[in-house]
Tab-separated table of C-alpha atoms and ligand atoms in Angstrom:
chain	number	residue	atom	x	y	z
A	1238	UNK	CA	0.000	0.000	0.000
A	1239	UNK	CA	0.883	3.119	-0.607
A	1240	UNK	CA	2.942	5.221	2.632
A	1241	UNK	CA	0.730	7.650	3.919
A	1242	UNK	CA	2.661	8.582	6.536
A	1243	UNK	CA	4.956	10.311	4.337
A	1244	UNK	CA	3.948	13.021	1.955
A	1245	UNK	CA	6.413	13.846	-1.119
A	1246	UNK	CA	3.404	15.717	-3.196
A	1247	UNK	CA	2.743	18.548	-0.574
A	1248	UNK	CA	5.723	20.352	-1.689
A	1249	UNK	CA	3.843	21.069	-4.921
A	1250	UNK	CA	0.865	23.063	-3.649
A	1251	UNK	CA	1.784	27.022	-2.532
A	1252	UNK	CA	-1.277	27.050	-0.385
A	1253	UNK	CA	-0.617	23.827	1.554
A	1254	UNK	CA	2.777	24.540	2.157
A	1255	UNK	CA	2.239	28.067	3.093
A	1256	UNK	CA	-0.618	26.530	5.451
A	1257	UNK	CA	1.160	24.003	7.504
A	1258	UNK	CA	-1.366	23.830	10.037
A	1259	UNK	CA	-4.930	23.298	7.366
A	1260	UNK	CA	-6.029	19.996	6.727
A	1261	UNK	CA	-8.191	20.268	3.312
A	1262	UNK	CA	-10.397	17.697	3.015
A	1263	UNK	CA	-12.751	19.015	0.726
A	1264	UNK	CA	-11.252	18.558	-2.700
A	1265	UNK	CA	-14.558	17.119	-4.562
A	1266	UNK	CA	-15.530	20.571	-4.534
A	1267	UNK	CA	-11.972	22.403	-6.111
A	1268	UNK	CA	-8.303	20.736	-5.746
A	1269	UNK	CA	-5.756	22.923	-4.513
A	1270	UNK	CA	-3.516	23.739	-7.589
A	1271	UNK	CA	0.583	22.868	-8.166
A	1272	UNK	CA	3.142	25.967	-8.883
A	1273	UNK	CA	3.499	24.011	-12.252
A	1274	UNK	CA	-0.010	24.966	-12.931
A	1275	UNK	CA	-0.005	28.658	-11.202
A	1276	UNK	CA	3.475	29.235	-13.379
A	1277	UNK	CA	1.731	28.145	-16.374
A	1278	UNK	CA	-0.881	30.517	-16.465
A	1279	UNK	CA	1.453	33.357	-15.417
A	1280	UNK	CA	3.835	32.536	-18.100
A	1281	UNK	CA	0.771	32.756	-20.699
A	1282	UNK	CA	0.127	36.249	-19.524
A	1283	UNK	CA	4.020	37.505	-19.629
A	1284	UNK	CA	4.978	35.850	-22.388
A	1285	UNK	CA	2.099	34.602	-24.972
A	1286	UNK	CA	-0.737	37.131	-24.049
A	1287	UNK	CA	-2.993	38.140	-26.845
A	1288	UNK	CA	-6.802	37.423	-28.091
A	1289	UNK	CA	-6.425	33.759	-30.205
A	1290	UNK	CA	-7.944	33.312	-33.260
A	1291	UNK	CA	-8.547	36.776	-33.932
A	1292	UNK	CA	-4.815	37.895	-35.078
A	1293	UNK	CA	-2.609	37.508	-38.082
A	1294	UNK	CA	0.474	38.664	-35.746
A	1295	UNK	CA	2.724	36.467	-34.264
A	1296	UNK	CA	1.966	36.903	-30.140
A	1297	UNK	CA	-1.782	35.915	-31.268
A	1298	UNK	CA	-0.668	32.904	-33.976
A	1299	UNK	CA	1.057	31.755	-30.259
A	1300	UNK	CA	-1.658	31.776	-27.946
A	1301	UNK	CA	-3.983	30.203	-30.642
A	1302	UNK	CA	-0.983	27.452	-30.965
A	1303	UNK	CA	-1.268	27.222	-27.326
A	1304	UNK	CA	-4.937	26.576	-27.447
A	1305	UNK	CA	-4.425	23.385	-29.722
A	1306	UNK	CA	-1.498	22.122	-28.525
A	1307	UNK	CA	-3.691	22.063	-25.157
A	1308	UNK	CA	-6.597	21.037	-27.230
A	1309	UNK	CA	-4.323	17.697	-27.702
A	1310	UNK	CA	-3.086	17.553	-24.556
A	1311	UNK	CA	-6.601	17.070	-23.395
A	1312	UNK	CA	-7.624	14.686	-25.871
A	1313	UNK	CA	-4.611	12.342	-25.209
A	1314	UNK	CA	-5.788	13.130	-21.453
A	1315	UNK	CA	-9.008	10.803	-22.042
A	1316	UNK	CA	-8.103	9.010	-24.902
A	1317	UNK	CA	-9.954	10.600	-27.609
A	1318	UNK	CA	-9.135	10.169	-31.216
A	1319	UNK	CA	-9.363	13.866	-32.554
A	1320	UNK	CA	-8.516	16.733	-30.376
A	1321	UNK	CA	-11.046	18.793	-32.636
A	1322	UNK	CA	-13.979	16.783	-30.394
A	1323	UNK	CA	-12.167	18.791	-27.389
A	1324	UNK	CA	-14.652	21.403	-26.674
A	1325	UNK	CA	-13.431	23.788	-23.768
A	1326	UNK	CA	-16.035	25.909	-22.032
A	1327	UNK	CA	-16.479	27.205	-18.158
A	1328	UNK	CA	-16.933	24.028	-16.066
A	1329	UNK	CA	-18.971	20.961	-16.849
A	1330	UNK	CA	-22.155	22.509	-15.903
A	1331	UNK	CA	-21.344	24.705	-19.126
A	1332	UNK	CA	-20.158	21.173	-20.855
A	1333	UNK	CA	-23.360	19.478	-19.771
A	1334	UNK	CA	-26.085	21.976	-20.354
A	1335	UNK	CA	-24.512	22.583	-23.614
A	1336	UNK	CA	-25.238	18.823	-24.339
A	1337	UNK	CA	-28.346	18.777	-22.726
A	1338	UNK	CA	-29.571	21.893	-25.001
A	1339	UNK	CA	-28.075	21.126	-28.060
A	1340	UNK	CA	-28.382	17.258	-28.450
A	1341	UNK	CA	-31.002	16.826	-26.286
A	1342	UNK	CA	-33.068	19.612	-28.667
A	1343	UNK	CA	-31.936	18.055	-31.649
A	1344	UNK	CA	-32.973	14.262	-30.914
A	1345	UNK	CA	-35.405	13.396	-27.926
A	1346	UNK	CA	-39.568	13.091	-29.061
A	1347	UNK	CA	-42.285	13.452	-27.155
A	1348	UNK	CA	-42.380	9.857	-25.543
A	1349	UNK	CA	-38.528	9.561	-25.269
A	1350	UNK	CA	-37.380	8.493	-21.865
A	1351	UNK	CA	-33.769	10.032	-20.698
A	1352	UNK	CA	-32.271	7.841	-18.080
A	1353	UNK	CA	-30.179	9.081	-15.368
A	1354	UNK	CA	-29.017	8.214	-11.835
A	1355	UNK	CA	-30.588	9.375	-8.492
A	1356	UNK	CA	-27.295	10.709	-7.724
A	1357	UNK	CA	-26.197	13.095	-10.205
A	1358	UNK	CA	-24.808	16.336	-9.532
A	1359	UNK	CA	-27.933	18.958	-10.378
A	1360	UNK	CA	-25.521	20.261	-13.308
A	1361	UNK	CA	-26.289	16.627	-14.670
A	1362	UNK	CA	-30.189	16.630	-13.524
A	1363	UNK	CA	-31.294	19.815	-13.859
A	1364	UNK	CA	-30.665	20.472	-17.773
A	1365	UNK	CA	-32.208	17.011	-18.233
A	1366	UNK	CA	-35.102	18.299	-16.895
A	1367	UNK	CA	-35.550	21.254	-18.905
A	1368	UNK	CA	-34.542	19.227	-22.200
A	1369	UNK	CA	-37.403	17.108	-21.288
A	1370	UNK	CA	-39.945	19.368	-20.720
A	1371	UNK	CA	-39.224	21.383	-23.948
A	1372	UNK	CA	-39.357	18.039	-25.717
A	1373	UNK	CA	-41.780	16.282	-24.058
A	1374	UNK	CA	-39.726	13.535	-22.549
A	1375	UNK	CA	-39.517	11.714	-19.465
A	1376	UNK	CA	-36.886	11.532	-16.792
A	1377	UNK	CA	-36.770	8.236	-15.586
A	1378	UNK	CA	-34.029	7.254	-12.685
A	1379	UNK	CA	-31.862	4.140	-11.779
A	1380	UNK	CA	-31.566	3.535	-7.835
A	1381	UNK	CA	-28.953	2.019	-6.190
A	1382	UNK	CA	-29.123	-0.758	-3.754
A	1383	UNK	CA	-28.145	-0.144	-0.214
A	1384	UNK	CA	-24.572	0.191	-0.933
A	1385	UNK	CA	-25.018	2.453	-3.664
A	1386	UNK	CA	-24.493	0.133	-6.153
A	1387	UNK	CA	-26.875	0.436	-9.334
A	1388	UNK	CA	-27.131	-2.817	-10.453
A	1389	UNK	CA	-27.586	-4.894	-13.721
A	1390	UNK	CA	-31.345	-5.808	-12.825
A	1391	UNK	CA	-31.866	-1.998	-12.064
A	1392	UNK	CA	-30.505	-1.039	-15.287
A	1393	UNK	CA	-32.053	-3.836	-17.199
A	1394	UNK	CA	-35.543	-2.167	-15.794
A	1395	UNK	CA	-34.927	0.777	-16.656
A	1396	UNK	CA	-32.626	1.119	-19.809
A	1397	UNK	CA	-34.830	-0.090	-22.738
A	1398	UNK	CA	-36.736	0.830	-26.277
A	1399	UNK	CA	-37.537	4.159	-24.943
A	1400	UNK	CA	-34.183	5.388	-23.749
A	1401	UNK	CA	-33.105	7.969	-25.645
A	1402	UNK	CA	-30.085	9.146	-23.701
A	1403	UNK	CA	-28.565	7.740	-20.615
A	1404	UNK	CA	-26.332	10.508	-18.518
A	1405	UNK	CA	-24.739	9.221	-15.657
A	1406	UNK	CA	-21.557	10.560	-13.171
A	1407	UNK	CA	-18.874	7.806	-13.683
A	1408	UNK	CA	-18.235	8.995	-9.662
A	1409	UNK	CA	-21.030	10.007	-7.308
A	1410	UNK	CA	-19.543	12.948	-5.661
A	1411	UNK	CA	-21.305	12.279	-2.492
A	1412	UNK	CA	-20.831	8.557	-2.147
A	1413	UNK	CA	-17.604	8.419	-4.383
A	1414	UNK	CA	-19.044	5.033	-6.008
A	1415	UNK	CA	-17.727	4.605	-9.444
A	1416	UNK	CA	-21.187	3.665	-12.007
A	1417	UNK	CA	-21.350	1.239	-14.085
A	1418	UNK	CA	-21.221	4.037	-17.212
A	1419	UNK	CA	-19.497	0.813	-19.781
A	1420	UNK	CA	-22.711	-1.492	-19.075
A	1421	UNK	CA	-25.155	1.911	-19.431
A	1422	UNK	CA	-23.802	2.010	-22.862
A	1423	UNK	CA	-23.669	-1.046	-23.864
A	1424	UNK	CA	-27.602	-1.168	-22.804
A	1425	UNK	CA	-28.845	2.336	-24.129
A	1426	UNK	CA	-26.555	1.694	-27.289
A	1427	UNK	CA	-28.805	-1.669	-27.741
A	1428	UNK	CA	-31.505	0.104	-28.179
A	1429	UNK	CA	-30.108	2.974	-30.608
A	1430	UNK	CA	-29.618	5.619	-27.762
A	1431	UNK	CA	-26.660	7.391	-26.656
A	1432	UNK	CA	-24.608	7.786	-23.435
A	1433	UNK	CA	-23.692	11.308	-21.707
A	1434	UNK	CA	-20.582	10.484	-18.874
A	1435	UNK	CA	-20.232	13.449	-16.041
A	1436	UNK	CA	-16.539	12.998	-15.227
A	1437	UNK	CA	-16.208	15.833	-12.691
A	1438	UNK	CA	-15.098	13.256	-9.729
A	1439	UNK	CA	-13.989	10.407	-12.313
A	1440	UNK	CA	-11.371	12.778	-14.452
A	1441	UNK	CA	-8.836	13.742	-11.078
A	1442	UNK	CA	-9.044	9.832	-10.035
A	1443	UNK	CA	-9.319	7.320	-12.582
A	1444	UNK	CA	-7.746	6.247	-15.989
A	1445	UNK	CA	-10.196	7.804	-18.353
A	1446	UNK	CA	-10.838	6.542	-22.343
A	1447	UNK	CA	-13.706	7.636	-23.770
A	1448	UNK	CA	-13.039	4.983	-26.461
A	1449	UNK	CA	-13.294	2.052	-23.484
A	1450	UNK	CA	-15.937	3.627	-21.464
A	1451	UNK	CA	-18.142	3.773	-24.784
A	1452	UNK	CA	-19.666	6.788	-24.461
A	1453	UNK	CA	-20.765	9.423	-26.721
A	1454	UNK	CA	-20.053	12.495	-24.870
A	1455	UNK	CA	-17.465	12.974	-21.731
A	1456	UNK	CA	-17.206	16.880	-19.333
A	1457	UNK	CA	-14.708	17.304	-16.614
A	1458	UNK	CA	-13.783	20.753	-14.854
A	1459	UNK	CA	-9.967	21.556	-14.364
A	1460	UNK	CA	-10.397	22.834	-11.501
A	1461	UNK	CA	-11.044	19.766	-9.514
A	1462	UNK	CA	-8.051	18.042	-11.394
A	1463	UNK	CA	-5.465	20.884	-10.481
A	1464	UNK	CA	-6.119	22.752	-13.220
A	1465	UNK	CA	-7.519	26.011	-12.858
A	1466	UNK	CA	-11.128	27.743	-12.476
A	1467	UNK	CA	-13.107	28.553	-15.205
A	1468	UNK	CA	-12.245	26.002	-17.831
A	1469	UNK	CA	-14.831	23.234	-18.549
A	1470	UNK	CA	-13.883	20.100	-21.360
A	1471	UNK	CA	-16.769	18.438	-23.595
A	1472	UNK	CA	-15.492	15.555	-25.285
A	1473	UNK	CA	-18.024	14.699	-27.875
A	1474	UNK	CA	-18.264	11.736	-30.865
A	1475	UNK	CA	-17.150	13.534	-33.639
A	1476	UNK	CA	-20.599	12.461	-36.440
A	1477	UNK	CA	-22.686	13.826	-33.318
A	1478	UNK	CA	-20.538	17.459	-32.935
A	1479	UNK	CA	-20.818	17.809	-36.519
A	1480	UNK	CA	-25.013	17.251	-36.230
A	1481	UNK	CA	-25.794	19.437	-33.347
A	1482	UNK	CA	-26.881	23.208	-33.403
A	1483	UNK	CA	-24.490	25.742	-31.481
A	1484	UNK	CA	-25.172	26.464	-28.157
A	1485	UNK	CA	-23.661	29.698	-27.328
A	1486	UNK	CA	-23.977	32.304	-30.269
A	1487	UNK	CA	-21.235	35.159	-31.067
A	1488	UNK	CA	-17.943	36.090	-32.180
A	1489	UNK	CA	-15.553	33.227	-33.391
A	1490	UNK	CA	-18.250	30.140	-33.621
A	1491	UNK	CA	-19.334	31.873	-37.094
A	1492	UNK	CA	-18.286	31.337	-40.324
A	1493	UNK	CA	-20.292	33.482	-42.383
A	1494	UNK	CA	-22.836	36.560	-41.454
A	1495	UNK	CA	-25.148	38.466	-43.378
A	1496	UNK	CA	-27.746	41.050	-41.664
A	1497	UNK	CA	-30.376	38.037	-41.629
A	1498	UNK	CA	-28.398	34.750	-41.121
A	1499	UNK	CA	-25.010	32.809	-39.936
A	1500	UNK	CA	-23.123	29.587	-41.115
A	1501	UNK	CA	-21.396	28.138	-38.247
A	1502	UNK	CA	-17.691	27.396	-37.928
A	1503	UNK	CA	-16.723	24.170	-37.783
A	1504	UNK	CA	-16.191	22.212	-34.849
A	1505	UNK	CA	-14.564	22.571	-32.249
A	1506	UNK	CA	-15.154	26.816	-32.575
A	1507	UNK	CA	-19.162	26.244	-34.156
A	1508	UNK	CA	-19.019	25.360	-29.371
A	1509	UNK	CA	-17.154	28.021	-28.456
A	1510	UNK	CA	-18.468	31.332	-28.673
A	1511	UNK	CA	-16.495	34.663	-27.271
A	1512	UNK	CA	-12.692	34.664	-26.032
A	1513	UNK	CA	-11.333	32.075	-24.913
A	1514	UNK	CA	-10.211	31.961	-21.620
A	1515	UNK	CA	-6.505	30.816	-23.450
A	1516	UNK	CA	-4.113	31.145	-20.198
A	1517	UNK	CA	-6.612	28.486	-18.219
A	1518	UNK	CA	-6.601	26.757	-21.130
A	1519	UNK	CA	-3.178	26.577	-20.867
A	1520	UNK	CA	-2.894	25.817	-18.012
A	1521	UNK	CA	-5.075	23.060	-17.523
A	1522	UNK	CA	-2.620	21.141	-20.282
A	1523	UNK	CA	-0.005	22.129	-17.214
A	1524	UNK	CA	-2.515	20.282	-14.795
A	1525	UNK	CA	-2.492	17.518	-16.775
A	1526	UNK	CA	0.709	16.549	-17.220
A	1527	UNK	CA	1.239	17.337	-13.166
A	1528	UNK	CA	-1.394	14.412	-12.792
A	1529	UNK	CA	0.024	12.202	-15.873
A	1530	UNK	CA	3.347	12.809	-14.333
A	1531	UNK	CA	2.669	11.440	-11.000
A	1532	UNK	CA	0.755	8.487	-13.036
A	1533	UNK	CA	-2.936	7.579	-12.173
A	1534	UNK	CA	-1.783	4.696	-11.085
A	1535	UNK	CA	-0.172	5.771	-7.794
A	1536	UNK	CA	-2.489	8.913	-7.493
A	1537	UNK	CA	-5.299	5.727	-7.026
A	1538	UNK	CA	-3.133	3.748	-4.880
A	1539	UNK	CA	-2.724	6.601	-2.986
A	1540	UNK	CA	-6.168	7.754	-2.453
A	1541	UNK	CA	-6.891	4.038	-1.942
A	1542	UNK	CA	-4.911	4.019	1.102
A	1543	UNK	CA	-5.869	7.467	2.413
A	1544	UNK	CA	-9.583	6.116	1.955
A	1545	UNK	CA	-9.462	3.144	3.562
A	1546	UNK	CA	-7.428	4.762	6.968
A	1547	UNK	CA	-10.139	7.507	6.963
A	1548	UNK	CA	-12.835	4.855	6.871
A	1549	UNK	CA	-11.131	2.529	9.517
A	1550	UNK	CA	-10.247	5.914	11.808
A	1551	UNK	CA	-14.299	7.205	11.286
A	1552	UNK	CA	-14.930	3.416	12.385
A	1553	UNK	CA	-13.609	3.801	15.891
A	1554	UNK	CA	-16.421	6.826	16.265
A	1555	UNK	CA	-19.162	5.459	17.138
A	1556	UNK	CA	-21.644	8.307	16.571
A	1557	UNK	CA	-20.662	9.103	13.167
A	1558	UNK	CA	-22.324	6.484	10.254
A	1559	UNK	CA	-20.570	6.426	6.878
A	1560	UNK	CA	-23.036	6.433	3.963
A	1561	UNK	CA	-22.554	4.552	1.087
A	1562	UNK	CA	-20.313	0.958	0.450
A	1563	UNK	CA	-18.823	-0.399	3.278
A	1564	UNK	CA	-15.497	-1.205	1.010
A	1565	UNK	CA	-12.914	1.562	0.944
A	1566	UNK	CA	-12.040	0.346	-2.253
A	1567	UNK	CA	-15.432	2.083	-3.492
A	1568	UNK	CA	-14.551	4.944	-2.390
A	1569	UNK	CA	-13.197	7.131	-5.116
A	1570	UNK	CA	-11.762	10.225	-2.648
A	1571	UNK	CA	-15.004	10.884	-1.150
A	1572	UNK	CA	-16.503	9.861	2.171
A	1573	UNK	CA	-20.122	11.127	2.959
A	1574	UNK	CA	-20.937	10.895	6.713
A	1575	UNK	CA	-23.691	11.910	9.499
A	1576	UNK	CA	-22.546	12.412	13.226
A	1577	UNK	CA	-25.440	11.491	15.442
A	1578	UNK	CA	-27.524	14.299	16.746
A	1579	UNK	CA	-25.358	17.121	15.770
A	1580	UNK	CA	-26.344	19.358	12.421
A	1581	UNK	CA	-23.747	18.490	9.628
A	1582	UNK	CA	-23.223	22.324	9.206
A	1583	UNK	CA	-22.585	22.618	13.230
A	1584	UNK	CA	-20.243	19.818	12.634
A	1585	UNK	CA	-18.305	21.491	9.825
A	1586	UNK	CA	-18.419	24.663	11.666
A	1587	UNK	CA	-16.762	23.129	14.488
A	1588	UNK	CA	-14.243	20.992	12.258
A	1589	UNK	CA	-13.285	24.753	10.911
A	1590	UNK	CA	-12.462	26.034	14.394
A	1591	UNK	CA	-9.808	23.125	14.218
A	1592	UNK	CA	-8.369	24.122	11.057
A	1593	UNK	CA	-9.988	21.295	9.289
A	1594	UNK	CA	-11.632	22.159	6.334
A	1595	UNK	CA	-14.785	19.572	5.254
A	1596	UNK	CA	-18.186	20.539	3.289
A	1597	UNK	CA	-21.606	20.206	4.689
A	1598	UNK	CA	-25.069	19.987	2.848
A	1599	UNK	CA	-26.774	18.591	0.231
A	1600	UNK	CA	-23.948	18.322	-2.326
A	1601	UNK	CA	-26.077	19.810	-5.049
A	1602	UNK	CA	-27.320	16.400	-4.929
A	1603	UNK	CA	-30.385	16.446	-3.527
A	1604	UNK	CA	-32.722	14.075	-4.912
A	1605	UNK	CA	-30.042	11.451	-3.589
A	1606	UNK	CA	-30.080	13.043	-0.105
A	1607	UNK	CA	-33.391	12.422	-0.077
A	1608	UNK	CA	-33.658	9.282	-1.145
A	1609	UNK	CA	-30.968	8.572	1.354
A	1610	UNK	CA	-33.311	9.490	3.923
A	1611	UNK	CA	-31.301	12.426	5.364
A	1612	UNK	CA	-31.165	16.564	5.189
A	1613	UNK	CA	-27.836	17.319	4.778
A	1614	UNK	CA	-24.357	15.242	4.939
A	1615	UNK	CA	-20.545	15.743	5.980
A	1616	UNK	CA	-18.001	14.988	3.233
A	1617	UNK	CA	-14.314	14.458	3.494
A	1618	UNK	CA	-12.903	13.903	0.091
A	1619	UNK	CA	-9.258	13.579	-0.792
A	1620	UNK	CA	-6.450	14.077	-3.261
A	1621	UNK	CA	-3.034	12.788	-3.200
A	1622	UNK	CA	-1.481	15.976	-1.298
A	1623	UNK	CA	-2.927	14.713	1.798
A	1624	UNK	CA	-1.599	12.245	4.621
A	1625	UNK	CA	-2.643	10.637	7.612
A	1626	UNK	CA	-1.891	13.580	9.722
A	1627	UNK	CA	-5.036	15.172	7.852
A	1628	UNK	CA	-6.978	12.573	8.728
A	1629	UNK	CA	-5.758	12.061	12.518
A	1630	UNK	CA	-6.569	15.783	12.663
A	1631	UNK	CA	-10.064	15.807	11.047
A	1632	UNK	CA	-10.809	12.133	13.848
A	1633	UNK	CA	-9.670	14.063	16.705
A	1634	UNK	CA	-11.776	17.291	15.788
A	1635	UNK	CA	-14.688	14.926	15.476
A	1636	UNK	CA	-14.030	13.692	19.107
A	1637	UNK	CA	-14.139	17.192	20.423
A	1638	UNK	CA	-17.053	18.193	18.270
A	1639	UNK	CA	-18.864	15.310	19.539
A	1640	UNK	CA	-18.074	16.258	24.111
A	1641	UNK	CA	-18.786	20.000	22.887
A	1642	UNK	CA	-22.530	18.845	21.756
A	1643	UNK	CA	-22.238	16.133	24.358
A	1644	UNK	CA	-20.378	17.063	27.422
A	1645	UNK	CA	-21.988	14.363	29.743
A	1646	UNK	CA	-19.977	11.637	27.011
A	1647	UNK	CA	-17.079	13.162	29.121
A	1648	UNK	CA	-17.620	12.065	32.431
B	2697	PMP	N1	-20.850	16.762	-11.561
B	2697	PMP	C1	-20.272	16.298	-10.453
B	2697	PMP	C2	-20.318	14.830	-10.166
B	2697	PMP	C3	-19.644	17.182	-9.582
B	2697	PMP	O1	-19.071	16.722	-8.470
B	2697	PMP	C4	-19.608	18.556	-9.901
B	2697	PMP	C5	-18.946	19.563	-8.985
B	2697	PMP	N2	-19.275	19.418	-7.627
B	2697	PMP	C6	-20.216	18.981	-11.074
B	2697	PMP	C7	-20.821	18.053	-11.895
B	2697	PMP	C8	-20.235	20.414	-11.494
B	2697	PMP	O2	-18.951	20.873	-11.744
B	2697	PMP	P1	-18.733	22.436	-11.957
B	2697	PMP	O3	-19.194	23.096	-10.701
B	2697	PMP	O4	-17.252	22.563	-12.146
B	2697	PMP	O5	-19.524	22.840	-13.128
């Protein structure tokens, strides 16, 4: 296993260094980012700055060279074939409400059923909906069993002749369960429908190929792979791009204008309206080949073992209930959790005063909250720049939240 004790990646991170005494424990929501990355985008600015696309001079030929050479960065990233099916846009909300717009508009019927999970993120729920209801489709949803597991009978119940699109996180970012996306495709694809992945928690954790997972569309956000804010990545099948109306309308995503009408560009710019946000852009290549550095391989193994010491230490509490699997090794970075009695907000609240820094809430999740039977949850989630200090720190906060709320426990 890998030696949690010891921490070589810390080093990397200016905020973690320069914050000896923080343990962050909330990187589902945004990883802390490596100087590699912060130099990146700071060397765009100083040395490569100017509006891509637009220019015949040579500082804007760069940063438009930059953009590609990052558009195949990406694309090697999760094994697609063509970097021109790399769209970038804000985050994967952005990615996925492009796709849920665009696509969605252009095939689902009234009578179409789109098929997602009860635990998607609301940026994979919420467009869904209102793709629906413009089309006159239904949302129908697959349910885990008790461990969170959405199984082949569940899927075989749901996934049939009606299915027009399955879209389904590849990692539940409150239970940190990896779906069964591969089998979802193979199912929906049966039936001449099409697959939508959500890699948000999947693209910072796991291998990722497109080509293997067999899906027809794949977002991620930098930002929660050390990348930076703002940049969002649609990978889409290439005969699909090519068929789907624009999304955002504008400068650069036009080929030709007349007072009355517009041709679109071809992909990738017919996606990506306005200036490009080129130094992110940049910089999330930089992010990427921090992570493909490191190799996914031991980033896994290492949030293997830093899962399954969190689970054993929140094991010895026995007020706090872990929801989701009971195996660590379904656990991708994330571990959702309820401390008996005491408001998940009071308990991150608390955790804060200790310099341990957790998120409380629904998780923008809240159909699965609810079907989980709670209000509100506690979620530690990990990267590789944390250790078992971080975790020590975060059990022994717990104990002292727990004789603040309970100070008879004490006696
Ligand atoms: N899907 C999942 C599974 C997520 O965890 C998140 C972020 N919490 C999102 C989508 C949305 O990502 P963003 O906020 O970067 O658009």
């Amino acid at each position: 296993a890998a030696d949690i004790a010891h921490n070589p990646f810390k080093a990397d991170f200016p905020l973690l260094e320069s914050n000896p005494d923080l343990a962050f424990l909330d990187s589902a929501a945004t990883a802390q980012r490596p100087a590699c990355v912060l130099d990146a985008q700071r060397r765009f600015y100083e040395a490569k700055n100017a509006n891509a696309l637009r220019g015949l001079y040579r500082l804007s030929v760069d940063a438009t060279e930059a953009i590609e050479a990052a558009r195949s960065r990406v694309a090697r990233f999760i094994g697609a074939a063509h970097a021109r099916d790399i769209v970038f846009c804000r985050n994967t909300s952005e990615a996925l409400n492009l796709v849920a717009a665009s696509f969605g508009g252009l095939v689902l019927k009234p009578g179409d059923e789109v098929c997602l999970t009860i635990m998607e993120h609301h940026s994979n729920l919420v467009p869904w909906q209102q793709a629906c209801r413009r089309a006159g489709a239904t949302l129908v949803f697959l349910y885990p069993d008790e461990n969170g597991v959405v199984t082949q009978a569940e899927m075989d119940a749901k996934i049939g002749p009606k299915t027009k699109i399955v879209a389904a996180a590849q990692v539940s970012n409150v239970l940190g369960i990896e779906n069964p996306v591969r089998e979802m495709g193979e199912r929906v694809h049966a039936h001449g429908g099409y697959l939508v992945v959500d890699g948000a928690q999947s693209a910072p954790h796991l291998p990722i190929d497109v080509e293997a997972i067999g899906c027809d569309f794949f977002a991620f956000s930098a930002h929660k792979a050390f990348g930076p804010f703002g940049i969002g990545v649609l990978w889409g099948r290439d005969e699909l791009l090519d068929a789907m109306p624009p999304f955002l309308t504008g400068g650069e995503m036009i080929e030709y204008v007349t007072e009355q009408d517009a041709t679109w560009a071809p992909v990738p710019e017919k996606f990506e309206a306005g200036t490009q946000d080129a130094a992110g852009i940049v910089a999330t290549a930089a992010a990427l080949d921090y992570l493909d550095g490191i190799g996914l391989d031991v980033v896994h193994a290492r949030e293997q073992a830093l899962v399954a010491y969190l689970m054993a230490r929140l094991a010895e509490l026995p007020y706090v209930r872990v929801l989701g699997h009971p195996s660590p090794a379904h656990h991708h970075g994330v571990v959702s959790f309820v401390v008996d009695g005491i408001h998940p907000h009071d308990v991150a609240s608390l955790l804060d005063l200790e310099n341990v820094a957790i998120r409380a809430g629904n998780h923008c999740a809240q159909p699965l909250i609810t079907w989980l039977g709670e209000e509100s949850t506690c979620r530690a989630s990990l990267a590789l720049y944390n250790d078992q200090s971080d975790i020590d720190r975060l059990i022994a906060a717990l104990k002292t939240t727990w004789t603040t709320f309970n100070p008879e426990s004490q006696k």
